[in-house]
mmCIF file with all atom_site columns, C-alpha atoms in Angstrom:
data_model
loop_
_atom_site.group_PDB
_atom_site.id
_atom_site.type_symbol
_atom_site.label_atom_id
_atom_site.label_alt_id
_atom_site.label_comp_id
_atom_site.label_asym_id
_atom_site.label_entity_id
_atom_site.label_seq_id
_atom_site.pdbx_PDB_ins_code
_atom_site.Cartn_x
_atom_site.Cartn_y
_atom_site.Cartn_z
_atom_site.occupancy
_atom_site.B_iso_or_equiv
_atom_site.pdbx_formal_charge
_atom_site.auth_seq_id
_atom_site.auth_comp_id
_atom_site.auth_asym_id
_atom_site.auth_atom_id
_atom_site.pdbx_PDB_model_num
ATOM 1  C CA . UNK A 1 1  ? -37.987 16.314  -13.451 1.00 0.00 ? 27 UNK A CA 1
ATOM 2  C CA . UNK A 1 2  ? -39.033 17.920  -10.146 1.00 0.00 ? 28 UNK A CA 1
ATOM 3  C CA . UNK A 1 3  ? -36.631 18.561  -7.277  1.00 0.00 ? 29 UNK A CA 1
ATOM 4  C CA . UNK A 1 4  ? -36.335 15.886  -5.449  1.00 0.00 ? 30 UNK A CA 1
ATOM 5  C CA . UNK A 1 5  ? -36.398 13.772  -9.167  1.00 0.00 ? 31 UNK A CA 1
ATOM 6  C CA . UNK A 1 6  ? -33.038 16.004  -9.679  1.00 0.00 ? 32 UNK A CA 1
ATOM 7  C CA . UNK A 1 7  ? -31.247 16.011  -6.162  1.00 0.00 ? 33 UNK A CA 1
ATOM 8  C CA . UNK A 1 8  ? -31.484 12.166  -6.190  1.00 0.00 ? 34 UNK A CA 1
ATOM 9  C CA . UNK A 1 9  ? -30.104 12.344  -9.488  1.00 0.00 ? 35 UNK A CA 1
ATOM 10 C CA . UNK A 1 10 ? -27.408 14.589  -8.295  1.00 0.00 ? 36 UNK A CA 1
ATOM 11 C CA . UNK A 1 11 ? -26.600 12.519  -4.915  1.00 0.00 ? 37 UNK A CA 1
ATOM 12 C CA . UNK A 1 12 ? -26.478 9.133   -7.289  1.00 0.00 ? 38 UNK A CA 1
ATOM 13 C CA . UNK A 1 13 ? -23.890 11.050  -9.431  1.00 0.00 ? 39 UNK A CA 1
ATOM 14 C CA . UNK A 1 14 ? -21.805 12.501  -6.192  1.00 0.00 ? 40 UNK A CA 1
ATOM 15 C CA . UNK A 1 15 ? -21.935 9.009   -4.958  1.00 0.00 ? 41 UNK A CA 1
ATOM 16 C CA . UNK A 1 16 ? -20.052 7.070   -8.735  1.00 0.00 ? 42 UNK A CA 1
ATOM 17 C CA . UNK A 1 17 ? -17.933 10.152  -8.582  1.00 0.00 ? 43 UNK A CA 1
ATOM 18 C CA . UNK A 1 18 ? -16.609 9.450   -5.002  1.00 0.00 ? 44 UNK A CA 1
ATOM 19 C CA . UNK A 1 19 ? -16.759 5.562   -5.929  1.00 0.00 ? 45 UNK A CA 1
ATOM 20 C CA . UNK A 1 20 ? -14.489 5.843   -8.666  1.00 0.00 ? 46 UNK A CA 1
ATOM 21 C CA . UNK A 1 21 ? -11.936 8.435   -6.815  1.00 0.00 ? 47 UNK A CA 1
ATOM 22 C CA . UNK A 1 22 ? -12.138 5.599   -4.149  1.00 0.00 ? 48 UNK A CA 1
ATOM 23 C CA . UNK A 1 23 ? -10.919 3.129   -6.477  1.00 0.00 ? 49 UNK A CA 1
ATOM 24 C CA . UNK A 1 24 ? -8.208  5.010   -8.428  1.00 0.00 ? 50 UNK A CA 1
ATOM 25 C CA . UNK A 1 25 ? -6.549  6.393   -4.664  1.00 0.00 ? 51 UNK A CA 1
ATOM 26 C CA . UNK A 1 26 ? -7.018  1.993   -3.680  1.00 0.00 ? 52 UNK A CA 1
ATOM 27 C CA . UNK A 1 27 ? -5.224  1.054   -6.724  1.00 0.00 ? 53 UNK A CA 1
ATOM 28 C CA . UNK A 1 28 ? -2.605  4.005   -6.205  1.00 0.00 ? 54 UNK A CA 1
ATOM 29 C CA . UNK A 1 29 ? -1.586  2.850   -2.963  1.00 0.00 ? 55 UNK A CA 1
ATOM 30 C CA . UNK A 1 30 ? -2.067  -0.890  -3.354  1.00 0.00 ? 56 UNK A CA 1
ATOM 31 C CA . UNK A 1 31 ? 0.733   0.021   -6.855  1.00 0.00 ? 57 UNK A CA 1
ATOM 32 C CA . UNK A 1 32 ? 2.647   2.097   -4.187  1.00 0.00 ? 58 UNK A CA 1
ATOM 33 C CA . UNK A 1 33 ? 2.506   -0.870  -1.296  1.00 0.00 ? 59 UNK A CA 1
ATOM 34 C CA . UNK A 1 34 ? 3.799   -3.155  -4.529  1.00 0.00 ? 60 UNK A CA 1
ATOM 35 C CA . UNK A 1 35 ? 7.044   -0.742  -5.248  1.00 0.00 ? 61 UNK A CA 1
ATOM 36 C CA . UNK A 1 36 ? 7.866   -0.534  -1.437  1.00 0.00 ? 62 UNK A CA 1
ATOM 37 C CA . UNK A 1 37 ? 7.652   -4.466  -0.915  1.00 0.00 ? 63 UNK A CA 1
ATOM 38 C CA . UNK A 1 38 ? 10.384  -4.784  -3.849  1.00 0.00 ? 64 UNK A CA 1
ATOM 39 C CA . UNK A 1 39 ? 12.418  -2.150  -2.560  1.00 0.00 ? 65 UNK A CA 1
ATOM 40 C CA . UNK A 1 40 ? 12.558  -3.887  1.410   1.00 0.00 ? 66 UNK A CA 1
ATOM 41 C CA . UNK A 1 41 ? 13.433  -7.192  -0.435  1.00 0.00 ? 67 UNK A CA 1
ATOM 42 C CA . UNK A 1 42 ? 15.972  -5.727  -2.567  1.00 0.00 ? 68 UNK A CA 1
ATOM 43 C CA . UNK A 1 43 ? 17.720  -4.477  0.315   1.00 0.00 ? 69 UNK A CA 1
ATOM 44 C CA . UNK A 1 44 ? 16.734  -7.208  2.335   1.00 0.00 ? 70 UNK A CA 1
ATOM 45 C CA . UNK A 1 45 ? 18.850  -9.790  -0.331  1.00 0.00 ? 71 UNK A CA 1
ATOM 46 C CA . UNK A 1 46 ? 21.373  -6.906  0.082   1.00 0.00 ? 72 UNK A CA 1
ATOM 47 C CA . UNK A 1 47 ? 21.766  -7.575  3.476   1.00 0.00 ? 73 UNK A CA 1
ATOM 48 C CA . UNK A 1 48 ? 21.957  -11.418 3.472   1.00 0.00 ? 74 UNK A CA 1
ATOM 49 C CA . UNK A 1 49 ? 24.303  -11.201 1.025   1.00 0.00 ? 75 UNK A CA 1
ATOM 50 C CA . UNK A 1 50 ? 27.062  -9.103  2.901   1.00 0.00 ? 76 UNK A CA 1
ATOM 51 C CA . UNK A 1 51 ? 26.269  -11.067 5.907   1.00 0.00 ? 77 UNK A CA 1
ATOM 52 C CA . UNK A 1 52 ? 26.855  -14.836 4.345   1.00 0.00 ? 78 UNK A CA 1
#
């Protein structure tokens, strides 16, 4: 491999690296948006229930 065979290689890996870290912090938050939802509608049933 020359150089520029081997930085390209490089970049390409750099680039699935950040890809998947990408991903995994998308799923984190979309798991953490998911917790927070269930939490406002557990209070939310909360509150309609002291108010009926």
């Amino acid at each position: 491999m020359n150089d520029e065979q081997i930085r390209d290689a490089a970049m390409l890996w750099l680039v699935g690296r950040n890809t998947a870290d990408i991903a995994e912090a998308l799923f984190m938050f979309e798991s953490d948006v998911e917790r927070h939802l269930k939490q406002i509608k557990a209070e939310a049933r909360l509150i309609a229930a002291r108010a009926a």
